[in-house]
mmCIF file of C-alpha atoms and ligand atoms in Angstrom:
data_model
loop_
_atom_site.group_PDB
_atom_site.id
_atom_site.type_symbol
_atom_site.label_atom_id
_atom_site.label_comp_id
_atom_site.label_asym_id
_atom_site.label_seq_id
_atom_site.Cartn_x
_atom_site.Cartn_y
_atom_site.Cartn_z
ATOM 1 C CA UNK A 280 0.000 0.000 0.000
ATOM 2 C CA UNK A 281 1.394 3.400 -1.197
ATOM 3 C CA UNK A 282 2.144 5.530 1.805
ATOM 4 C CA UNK A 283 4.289 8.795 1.654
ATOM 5 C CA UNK A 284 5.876 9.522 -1.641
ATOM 6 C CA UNK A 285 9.641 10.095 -1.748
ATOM 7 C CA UNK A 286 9.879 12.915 -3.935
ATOM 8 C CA UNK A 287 11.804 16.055 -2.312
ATOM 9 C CA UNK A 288 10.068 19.164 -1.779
ATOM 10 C CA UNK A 289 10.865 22.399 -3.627
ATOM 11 C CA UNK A 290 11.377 25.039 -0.711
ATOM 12 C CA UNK A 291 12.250 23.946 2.739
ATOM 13 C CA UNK A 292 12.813 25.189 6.276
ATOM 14 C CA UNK A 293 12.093 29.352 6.981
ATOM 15 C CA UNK A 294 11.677 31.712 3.836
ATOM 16 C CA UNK A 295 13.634 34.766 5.320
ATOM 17 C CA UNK A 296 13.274 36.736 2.438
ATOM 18 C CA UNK A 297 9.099 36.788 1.865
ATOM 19 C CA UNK A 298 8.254 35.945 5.556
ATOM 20 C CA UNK A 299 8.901 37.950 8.310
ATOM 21 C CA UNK A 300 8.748 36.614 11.718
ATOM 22 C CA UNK A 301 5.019 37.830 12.748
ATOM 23 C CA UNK A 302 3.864 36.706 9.349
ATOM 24 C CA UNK A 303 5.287 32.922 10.991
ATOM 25 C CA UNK A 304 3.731 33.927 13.751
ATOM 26 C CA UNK A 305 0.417 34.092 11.971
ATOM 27 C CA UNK A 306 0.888 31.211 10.272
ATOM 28 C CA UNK A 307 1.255 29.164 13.325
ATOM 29 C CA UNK A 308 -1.925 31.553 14.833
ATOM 30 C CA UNK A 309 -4.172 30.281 11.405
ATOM 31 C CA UNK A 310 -3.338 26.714 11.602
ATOM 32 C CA UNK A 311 -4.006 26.853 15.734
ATOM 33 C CA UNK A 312 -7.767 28.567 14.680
ATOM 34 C CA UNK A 313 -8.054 25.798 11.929
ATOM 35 C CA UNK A 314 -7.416 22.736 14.506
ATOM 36 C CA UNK A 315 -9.060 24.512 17.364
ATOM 37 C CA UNK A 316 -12.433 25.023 15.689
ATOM 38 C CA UNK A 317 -12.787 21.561 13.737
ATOM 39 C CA UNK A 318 -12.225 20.196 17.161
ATOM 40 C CA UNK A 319 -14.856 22.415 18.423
ATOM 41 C CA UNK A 320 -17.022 22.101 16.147
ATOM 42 C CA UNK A 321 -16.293 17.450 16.059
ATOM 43 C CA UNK A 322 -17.570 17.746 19.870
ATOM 44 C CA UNK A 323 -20.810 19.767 18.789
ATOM 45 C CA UNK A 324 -21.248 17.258 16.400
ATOM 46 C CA UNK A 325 -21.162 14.972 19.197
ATOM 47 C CA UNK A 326 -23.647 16.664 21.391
ATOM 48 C CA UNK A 327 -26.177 16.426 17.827
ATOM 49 C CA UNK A 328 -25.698 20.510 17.569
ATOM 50 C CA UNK A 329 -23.984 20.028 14.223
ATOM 51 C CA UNK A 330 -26.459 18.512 11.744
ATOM 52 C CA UNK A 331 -25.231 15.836 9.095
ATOM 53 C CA UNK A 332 -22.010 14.589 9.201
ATOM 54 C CA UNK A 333 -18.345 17.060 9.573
ATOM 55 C CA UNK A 334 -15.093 16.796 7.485
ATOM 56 C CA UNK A 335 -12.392 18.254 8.983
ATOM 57 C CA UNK A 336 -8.459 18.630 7.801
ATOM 58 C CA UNK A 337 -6.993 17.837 10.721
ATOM 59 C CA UNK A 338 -3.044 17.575 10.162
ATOM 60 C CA UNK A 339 -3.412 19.042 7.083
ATOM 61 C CA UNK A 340 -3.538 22.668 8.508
ATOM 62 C CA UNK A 341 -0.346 23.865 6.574
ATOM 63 C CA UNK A 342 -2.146 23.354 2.917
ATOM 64 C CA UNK A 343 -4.531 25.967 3.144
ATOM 65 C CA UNK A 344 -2.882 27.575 5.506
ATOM 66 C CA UNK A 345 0.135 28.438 3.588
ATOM 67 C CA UNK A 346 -0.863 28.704 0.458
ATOM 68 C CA UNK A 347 -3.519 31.199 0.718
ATOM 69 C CA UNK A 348 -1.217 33.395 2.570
ATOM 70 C CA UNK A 349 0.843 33.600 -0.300
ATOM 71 C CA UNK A 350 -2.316 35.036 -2.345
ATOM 72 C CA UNK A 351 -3.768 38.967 -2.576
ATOM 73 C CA UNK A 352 -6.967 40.255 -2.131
ATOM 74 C CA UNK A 353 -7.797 40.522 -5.495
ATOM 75 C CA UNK A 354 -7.062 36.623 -6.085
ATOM 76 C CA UNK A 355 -10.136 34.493 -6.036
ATOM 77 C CA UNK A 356 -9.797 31.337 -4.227
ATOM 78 C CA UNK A 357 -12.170 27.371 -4.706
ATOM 79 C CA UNK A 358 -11.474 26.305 -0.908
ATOM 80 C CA UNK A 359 -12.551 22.481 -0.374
ATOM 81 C CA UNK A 360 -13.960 20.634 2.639
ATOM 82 C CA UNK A 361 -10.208 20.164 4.056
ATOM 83 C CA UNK A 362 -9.206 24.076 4.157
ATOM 84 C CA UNK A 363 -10.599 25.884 6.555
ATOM 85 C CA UNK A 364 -7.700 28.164 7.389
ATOM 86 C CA UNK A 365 -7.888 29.733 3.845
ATOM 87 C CA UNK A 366 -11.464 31.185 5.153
ATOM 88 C CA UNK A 367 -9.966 31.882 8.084
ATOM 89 C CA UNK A 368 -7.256 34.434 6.409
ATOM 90 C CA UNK A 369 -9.482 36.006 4.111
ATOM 91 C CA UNK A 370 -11.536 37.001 7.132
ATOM 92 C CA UNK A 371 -14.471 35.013 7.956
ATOM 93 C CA UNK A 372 -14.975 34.851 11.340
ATOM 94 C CA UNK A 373 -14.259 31.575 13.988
ATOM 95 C CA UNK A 374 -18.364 32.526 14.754
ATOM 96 C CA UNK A 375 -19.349 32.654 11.468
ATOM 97 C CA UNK A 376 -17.580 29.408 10.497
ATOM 98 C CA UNK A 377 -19.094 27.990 13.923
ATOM 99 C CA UNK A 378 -22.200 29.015 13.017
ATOM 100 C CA UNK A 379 -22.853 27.638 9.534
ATOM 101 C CA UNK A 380 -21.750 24.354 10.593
ATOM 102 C CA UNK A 381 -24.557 24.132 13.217
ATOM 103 C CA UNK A 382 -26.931 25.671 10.715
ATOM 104 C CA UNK A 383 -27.534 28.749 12.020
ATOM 105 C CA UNK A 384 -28.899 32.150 10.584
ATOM 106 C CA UNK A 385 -25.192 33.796 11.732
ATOM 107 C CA UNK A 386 -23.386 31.476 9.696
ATOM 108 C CA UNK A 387 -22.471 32.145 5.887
ATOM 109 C CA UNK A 388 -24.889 30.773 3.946
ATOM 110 C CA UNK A 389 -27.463 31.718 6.688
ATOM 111 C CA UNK A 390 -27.838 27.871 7.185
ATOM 112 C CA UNK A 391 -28.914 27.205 3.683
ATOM 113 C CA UNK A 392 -26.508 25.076 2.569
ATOM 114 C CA UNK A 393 -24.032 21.707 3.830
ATOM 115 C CA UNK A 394 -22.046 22.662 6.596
ATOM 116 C CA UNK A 395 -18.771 22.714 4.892
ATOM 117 C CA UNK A 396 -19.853 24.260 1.414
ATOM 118 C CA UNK A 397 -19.737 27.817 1.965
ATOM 119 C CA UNK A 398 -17.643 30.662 0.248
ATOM 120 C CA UNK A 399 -17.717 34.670 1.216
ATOM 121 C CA UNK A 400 -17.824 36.172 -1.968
ATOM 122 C CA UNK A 401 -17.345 39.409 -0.258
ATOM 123 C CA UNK A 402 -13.640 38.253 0.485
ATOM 124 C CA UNK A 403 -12.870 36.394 -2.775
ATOM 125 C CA UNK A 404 -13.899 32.537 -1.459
ATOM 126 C CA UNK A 405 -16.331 30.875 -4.443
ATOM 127 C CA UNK A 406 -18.999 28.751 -2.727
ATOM 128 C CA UNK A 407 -17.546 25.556 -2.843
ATOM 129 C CA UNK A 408 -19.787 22.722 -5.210
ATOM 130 C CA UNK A 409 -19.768 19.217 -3.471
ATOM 131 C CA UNK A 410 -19.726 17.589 -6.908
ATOM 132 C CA UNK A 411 -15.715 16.958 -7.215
ATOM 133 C CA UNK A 412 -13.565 18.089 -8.720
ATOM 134 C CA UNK A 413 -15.819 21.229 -10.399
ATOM 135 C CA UNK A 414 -14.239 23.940 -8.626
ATOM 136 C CA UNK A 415 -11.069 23.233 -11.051
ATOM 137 C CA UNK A 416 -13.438 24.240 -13.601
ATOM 138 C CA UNK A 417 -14.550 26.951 -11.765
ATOM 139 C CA UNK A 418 -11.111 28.630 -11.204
ATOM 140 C CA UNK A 419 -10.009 27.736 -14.578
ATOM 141 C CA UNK A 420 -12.650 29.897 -15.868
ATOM 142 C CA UNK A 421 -12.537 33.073 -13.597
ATOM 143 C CA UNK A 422 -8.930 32.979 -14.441
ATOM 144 C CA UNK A 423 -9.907 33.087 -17.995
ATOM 145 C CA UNK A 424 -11.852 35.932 -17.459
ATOM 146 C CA UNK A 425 -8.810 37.604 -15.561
ATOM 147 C CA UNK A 426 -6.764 37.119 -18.341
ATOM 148 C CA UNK A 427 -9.392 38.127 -21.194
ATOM 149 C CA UNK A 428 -9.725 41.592 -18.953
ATOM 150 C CA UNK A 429 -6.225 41.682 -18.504
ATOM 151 C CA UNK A 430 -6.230 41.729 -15.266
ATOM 152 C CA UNK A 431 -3.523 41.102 -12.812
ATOM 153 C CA UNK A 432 -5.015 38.358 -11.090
ATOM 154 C CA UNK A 433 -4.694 34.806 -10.127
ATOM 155 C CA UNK A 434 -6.808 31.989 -9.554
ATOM 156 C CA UNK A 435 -6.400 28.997 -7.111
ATOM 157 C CA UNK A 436 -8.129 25.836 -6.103
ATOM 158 C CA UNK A 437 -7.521 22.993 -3.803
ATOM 159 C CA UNK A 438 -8.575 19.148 -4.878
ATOM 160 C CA UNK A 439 -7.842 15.610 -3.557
ATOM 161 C CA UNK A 440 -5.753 12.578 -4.803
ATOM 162 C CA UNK A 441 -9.376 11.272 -5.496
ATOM 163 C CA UNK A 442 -10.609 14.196 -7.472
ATOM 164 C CA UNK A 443 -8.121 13.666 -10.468
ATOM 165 C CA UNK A 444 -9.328 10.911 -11.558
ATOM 166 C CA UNK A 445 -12.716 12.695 -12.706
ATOM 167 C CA UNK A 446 -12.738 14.150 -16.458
ATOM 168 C CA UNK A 447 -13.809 17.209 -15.795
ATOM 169 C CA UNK A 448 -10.298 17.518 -13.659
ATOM 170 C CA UNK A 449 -8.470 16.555 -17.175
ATOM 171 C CA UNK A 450 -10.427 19.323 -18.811
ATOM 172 C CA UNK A 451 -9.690 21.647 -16.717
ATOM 173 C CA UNK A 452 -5.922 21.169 -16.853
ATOM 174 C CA UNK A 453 -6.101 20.731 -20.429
ATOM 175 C CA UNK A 454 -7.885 24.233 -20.928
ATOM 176 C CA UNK A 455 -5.916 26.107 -18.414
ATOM 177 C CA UNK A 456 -2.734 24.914 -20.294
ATOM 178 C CA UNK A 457 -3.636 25.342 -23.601
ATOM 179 C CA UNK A 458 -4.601 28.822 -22.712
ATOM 180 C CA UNK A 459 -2.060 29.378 -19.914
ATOM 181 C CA UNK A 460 -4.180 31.236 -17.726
ATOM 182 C CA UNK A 461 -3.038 32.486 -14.097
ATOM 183 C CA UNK A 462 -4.441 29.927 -12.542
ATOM 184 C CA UNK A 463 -2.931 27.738 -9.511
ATOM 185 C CA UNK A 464 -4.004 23.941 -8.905
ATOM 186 C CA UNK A 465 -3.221 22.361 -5.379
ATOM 187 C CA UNK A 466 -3.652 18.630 -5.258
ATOM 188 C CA UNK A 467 -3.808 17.950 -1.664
ATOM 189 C CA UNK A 468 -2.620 14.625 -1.697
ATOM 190 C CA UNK A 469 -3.579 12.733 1.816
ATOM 191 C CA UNK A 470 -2.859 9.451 0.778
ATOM 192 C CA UNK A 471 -7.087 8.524 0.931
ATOM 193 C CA UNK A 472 -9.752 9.311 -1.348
ATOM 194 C CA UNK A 473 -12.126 7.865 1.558
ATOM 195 C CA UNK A 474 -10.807 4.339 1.492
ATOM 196 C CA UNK A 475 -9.039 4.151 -1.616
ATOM 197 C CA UNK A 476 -5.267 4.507 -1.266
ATOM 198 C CA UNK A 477 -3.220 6.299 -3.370
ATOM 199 C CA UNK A 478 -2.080 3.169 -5.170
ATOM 200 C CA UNK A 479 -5.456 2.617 -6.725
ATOM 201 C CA UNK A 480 -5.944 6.460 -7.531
ATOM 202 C CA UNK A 481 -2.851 6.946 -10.006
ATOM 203 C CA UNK A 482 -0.034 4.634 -11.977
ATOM 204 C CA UNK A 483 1.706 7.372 -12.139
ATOM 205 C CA UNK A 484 3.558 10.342 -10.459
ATOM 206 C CA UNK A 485 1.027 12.490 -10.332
ATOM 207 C CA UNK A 486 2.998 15.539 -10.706
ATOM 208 C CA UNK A 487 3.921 14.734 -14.469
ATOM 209 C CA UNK A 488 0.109 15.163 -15.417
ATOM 210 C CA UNK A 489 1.087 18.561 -15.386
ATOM 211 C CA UNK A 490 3.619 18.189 -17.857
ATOM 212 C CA UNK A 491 1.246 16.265 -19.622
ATOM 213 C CA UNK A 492 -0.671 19.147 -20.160
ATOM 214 C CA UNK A 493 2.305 21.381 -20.587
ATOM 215 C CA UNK A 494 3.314 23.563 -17.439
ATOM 216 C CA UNK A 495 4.950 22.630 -14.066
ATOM 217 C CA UNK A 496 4.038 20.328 -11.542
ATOM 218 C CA UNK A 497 6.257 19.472 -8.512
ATOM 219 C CA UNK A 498 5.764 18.285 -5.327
ATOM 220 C CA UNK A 499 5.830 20.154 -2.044
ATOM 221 C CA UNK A 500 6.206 18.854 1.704
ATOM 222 C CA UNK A 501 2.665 19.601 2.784
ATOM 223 C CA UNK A 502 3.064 19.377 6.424
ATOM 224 C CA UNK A 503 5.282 22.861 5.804
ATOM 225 C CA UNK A 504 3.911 25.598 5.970
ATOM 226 C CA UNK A 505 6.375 27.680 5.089
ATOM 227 C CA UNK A 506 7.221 25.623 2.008
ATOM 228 C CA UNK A 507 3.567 25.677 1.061
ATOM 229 C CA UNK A 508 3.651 29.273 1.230
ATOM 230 C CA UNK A 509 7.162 30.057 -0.994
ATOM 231 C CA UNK A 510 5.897 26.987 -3.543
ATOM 232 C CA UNK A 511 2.526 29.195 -4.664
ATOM 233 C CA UNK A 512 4.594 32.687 -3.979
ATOM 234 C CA UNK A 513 6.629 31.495 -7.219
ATOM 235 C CA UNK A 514 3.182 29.620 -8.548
ATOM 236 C CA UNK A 515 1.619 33.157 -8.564
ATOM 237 C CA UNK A 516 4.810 35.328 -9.676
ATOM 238 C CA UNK A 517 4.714 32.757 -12.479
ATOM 239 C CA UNK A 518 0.722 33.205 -13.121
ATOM 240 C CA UNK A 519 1.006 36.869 -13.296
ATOM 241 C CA UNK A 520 4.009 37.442 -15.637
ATOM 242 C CA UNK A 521 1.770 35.518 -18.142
ATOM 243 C CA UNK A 522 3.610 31.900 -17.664
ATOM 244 C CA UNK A 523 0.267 30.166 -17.060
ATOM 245 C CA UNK A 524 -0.560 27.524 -14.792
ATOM 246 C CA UNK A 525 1.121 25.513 -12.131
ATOM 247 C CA UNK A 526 0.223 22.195 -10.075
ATOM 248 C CA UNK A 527 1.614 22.051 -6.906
ATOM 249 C CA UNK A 528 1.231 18.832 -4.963
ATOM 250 C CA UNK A 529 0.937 19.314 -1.431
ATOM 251 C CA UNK A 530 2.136 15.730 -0.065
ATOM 252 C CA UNK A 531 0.314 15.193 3.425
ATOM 253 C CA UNK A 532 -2.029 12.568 5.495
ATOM 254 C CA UNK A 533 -5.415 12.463 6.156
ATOM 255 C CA UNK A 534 -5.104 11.784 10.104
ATOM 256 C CA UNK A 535 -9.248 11.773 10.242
ATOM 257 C CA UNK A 536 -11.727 9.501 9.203
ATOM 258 C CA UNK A 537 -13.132 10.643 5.905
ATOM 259 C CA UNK A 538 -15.910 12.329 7.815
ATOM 260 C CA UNK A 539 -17.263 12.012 12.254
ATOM 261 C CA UNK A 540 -18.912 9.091 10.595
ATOM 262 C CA UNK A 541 -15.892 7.242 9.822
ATOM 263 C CA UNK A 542 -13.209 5.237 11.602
ATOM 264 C CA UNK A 543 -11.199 4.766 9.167
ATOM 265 C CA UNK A 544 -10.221 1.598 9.945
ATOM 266 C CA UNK A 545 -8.904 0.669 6.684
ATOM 267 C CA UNK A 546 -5.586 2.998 6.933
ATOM 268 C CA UNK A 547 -2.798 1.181 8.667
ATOM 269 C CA UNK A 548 -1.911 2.338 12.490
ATOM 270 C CA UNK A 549 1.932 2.414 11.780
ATOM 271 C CA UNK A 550 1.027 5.251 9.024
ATOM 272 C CA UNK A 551 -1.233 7.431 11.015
ATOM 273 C CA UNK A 552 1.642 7.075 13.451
ATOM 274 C CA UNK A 553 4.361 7.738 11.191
ATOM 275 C CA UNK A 554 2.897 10.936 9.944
ATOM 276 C CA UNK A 555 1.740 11.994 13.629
ATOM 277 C CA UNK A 556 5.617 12.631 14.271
ATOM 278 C CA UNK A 557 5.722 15.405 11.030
ATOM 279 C CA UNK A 558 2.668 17.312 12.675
ATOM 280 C CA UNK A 559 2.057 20.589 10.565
ATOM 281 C CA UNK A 560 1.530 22.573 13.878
ATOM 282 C CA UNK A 561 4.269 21.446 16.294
ATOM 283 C CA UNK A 562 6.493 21.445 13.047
ATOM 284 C CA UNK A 563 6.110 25.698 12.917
ATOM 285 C CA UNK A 564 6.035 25.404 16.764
ATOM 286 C CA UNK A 565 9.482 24.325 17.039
ATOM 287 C CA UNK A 566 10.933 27.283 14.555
ATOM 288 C CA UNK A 567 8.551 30.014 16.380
ATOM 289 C CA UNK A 568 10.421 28.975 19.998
ATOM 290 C CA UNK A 569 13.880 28.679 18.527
ATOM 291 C CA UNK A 570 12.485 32.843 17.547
ATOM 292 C CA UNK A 571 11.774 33.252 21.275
ATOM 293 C CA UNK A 572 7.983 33.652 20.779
ATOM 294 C CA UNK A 573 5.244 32.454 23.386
ATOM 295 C CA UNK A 574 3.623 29.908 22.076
ATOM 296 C CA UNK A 575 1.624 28.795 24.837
ATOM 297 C CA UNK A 576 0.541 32.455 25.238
ATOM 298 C CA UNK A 577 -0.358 32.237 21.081
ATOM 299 C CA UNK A 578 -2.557 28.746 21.942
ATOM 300 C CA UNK A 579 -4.302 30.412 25.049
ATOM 301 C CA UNK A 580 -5.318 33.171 22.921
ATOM 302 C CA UNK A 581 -6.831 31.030 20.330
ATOM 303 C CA UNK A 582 -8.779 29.192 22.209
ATOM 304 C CA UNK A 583 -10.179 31.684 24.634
ATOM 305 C CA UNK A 584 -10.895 33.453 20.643
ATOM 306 C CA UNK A 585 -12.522 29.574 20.057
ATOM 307 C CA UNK A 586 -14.031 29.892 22.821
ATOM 308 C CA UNK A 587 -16.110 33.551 22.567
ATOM 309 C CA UNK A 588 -16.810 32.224 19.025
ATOM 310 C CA UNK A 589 -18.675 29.235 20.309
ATOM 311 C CA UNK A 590 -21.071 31.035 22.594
ATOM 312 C CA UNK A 591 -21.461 33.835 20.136
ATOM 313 C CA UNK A 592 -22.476 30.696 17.516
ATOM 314 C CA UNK A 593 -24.542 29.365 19.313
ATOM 315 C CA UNK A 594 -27.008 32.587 20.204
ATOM 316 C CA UNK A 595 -27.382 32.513 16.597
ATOM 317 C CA UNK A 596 -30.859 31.661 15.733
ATOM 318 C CA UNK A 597 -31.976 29.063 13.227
ATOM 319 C CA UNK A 598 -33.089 30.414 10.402
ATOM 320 C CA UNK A 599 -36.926 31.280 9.616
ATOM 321 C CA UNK A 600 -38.141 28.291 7.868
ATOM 322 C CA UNK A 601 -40.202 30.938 5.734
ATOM 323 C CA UNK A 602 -37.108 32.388 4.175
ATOM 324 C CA UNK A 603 -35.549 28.816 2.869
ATOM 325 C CA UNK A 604 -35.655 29.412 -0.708
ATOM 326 C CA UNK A 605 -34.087 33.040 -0.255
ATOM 327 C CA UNK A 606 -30.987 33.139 -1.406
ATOM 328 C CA UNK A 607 -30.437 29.939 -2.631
ATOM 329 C CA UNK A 608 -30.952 31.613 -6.753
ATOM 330 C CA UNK A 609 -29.877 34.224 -7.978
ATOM 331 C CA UNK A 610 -32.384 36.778 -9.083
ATOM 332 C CA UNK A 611 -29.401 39.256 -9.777
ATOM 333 C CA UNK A 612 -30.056 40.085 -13.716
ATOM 334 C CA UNK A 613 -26.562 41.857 -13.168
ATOM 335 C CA UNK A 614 -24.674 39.498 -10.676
ATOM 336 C CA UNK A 615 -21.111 40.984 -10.115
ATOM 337 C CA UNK A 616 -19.811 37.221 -10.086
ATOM 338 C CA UNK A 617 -16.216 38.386 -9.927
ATOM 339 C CA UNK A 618 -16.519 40.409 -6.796
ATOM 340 C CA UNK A 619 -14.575 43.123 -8.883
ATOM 341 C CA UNK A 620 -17.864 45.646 -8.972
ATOM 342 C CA UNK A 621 -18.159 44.735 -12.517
ATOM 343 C CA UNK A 622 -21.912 43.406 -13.666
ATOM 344 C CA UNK A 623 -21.571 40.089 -15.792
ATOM 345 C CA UNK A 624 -23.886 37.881 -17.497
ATOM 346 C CA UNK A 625 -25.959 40.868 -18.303
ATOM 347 C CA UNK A 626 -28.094 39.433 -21.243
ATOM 348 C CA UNK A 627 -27.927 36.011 -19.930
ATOM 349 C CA UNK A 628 -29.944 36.169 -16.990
ATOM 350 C CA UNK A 629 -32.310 37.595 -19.607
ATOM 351 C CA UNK A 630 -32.180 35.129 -22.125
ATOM 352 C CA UNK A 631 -30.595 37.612 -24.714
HETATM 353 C C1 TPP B 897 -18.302 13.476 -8.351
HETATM 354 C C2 TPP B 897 -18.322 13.128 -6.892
HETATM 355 N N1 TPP B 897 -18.304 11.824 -6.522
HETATM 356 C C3 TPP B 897 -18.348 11.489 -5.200
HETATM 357 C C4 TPP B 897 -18.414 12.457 -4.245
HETATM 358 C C5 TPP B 897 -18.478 12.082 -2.763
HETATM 359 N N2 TPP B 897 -17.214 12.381 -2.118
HETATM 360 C C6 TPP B 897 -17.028 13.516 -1.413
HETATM 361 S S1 TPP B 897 -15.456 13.682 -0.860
HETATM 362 C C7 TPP B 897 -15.003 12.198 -1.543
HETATM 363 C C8 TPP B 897 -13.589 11.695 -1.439
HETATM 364 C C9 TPP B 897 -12.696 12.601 -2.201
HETATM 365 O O1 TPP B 897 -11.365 12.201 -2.069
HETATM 366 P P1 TPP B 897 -10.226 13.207 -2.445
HETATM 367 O O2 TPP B 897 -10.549 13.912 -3.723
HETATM 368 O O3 TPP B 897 -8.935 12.452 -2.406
HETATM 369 O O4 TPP B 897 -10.267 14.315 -1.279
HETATM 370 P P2 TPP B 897 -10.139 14.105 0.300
HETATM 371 O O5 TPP B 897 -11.546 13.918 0.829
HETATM 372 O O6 TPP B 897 -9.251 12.938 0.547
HETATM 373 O O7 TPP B 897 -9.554 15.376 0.806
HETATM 374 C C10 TPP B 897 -16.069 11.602 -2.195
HETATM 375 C C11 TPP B 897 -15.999 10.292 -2.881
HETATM 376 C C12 TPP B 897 -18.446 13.806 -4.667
HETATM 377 N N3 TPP B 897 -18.507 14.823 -3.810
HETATM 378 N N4 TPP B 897 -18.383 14.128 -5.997
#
C-alpha cells in the first residue's frame, strides 16, 4: 500500500526573504484557529448541535494555511472541505464558520446550505460545489476571465488525490494549459480518497500530469507551511508574468476519518503514526520557539478566541423556515460574479 511519496520538496525550512517573523507567527496563529475550531465544532457534532455529518483537515492545517497566505486580495480562491484556514485568512470569522456548521442564521450561507460548502464572496472565497472536482473548472474559468480583462489576477483551487481521476479535472488542466491562464491547482494529496489509497488512484507520479498538459508540476512537503507558502509565492509570480498555470502537490495525510462518521479503519496504524511525528503545527512550533515567541501564550489566545466564538455561535438563531428558498438563486439580472464591482452575465440572466 502506497504511503508517503519520496519525492523532495521544492522550498524547505524558513523563507527569510518573503516571511517575516510575525507573518510565521500568523501562520502558526491560522493553523491553531483551523485545529481549534474543527475540534470544536467534532464535539458539537457529538452533542447532535452540528447537523449531518463534519469533514475536517486535521493535520493538514499547513495546505490551506500556507498557500492562501501567499495570495492577494484581489485573487479568487475554490477552498474544499479540508481548508478551513484559507477562510480563516481572508476574514471570515471563527463565529461565522461555527455558526454555519450548526446551521444557524449567523453562519455564511445563513444555514442554507451543507455545513462545509460555503464561500464569502465578499472576500474572494467561491462557494464551494460538493460535486468533485468542479471547482477546477470553476477557477479555470474566472482565471480566464482575468486574463481576457487583462487583469492582474490569479486563480487557485484545492482538490484531492481522489478528485483527479474525474474528467472534468483533465479538462480543466487541459484548458488552463492550452490557454495558460493564471491559474494555480493544489492537489492535496492525503494518501485517501475515503478508502481508496493512493495506489489505486494513479499509476503514475502524479505531478507529471502537469507536464502532460504542458506547465509545471512538482511536489511540495505539505506538512510545511512555510514551504507551502514560498511553492505558490513562485506559482503566482509565475501566473502573473503571463507563464500560465502551475500544479503544486501538497504531499500530506489524512489523520481523520473521511468524515465524524468514519473510523477509518482501513488505513494502517503504523502510518497514522508515522505521519503523527511530522505534525504541521508542532512542526512551525518548534521554529517560532527557537524565535523566542510564546507559544503557549499564542494557543491560550486562540482558544479563549474559540471559545467567545462558540457562545457567540450558538445565540445565533436558526433560520426562519419561511425564508428557505431566499438566497439559494440568484435573481441578480446583473450578478457581479467576480466580486470586482463589474456586472456580468448581463443578457444572460435575460435570455438575450
Ligand atoms: C463526483 C463526486 N463523486 C463522489 C463524491 C463524494 N465524495 C465527497 S469527498 C469524496 C472523497 C474525495 O477524495 P479526495 O478527492 O482524495 O479528497 P479528500 O476527501 O481525501 O480530501 C467523495 C468520494 C463527490 N462529492 N463528488
Amino acid at each position: 500500500m502506497a504511503t508517503e511519496t519520496a519525492r523532495p520538496p521544492v522550498a524547505e525550512g524558513p523563507d527569510a526573504q518573503h516571511l517575516t517573523r510575525d507573518d510565521r507567527v500568523e501562520l502558526l496563529r491560522y493553523m491553531l484557529l483551523m485545529r481549534g475550531i474543527e475540534e470544536r465544532a467534532m464535539n458539537l457534532y457529538r452533542q447532535g448541535k452540528v447537523p449531518g455529518s463534519f469533514y475536517d483537515g486535521y493535520g493538514q492545517e499547513a495546505v490551506s494555511a500556507g498557500a492562501c497566505f501567499a495570495m492577494a486580495p484581489e485573487d479568487r480562491l475554490c477552498i474544499l472541505h479540508r481548508d478551513l484556514a484559507a477562510h480563516l485568512i481572508r476574514g471570515v470569522t471563527p463565529t461565522r464558520i461555527l455558526a454555519q456548521y450548526m446551521g444557524r442564521e449567523g453562519g455564511i450561507t445563513r444555514g442554507r446550505d451543507g455545513n462545509v460548502h460555503f464561500g464569502d464572496k465578499e472576500v474572494g472565497c467561491v462557494g464551494m460545489v460538493s460535486m468533485l472536482p468542479d471547482m477546477m473548472l470553476v477557477a479555470t474559468g474566472m482565471a480566464m476571465a482575468f486574463k481576457a480583462q487583462g487583469q492582474q489576477r490569479c486563480a487557485l483551487t484545492w482538490f484531492g488525490d481522489g478528485s483527479t481521476s474525474r474528467g472534468d479535472w483533465h479538462e480543466a488542466m487541459n484548458w488552463a494549459g492550452v490557454q495558460r491562464l493564471p491559474v494555480i491547482f493544489i492537489l492535496e494529496n492525503n494518501q485517501y480518497a475515503y478508502s481508496t489509497p493512493l495506489s489505486q488512484q494513479f499509476a503514475v507520479n502524479p505531478v507529471e500530469r502537469a507536464a502532460a498538459y504542458g506547465f509545471p508540476g512538482f511536489a511540495v512537503d505539505g506538512n510545511d507551511a512555510e514551504a507551502m507558502f514560498e511553492a505558490v509565492r513562485q506559482a503566482r509570480e509565475r501566473a502573473l508574468a503571463g507563464d500560465g498555470p502551475t500544479m503544486i502537490e501538497a504531499v500530506t495525510m489524512r489523520m481523520h476519518g473521511h468524515a465524524a462518521h468514519d473510523d477509518m479503519k482501513y488505513v494502517p496504524k503504523e502510518q497514522v503514526e508515522e505521519w503523527r511525528q511530522k505534525d504541521p503545527i508542532e512542526r512551525q512550533e518548534r521554529r517560532l520557539v527557537e524565535l523566542g515567541v510564546d507559544v503557549d501564550a499564542l494557543r491560550a489566545e486562540v482558544k479563549a478566541a474559540i471559545d467567545a466564538a462558540t457562545e457567540e455561535a450558538l445565540q445565533s438563531p436558526m433560520p426562519d423556515p419561511a425564508t428557505a428558498t431566499e438566497g439559494v438563486f440568484c435573481t441578480d439580472p446583473e450578478p457581479d460574479i467576480l466580486g470586482d464591482g463589474v456586472p456580468r452575465w448581463s443578457g444572460f440572466l435575460k435570455g438575450a
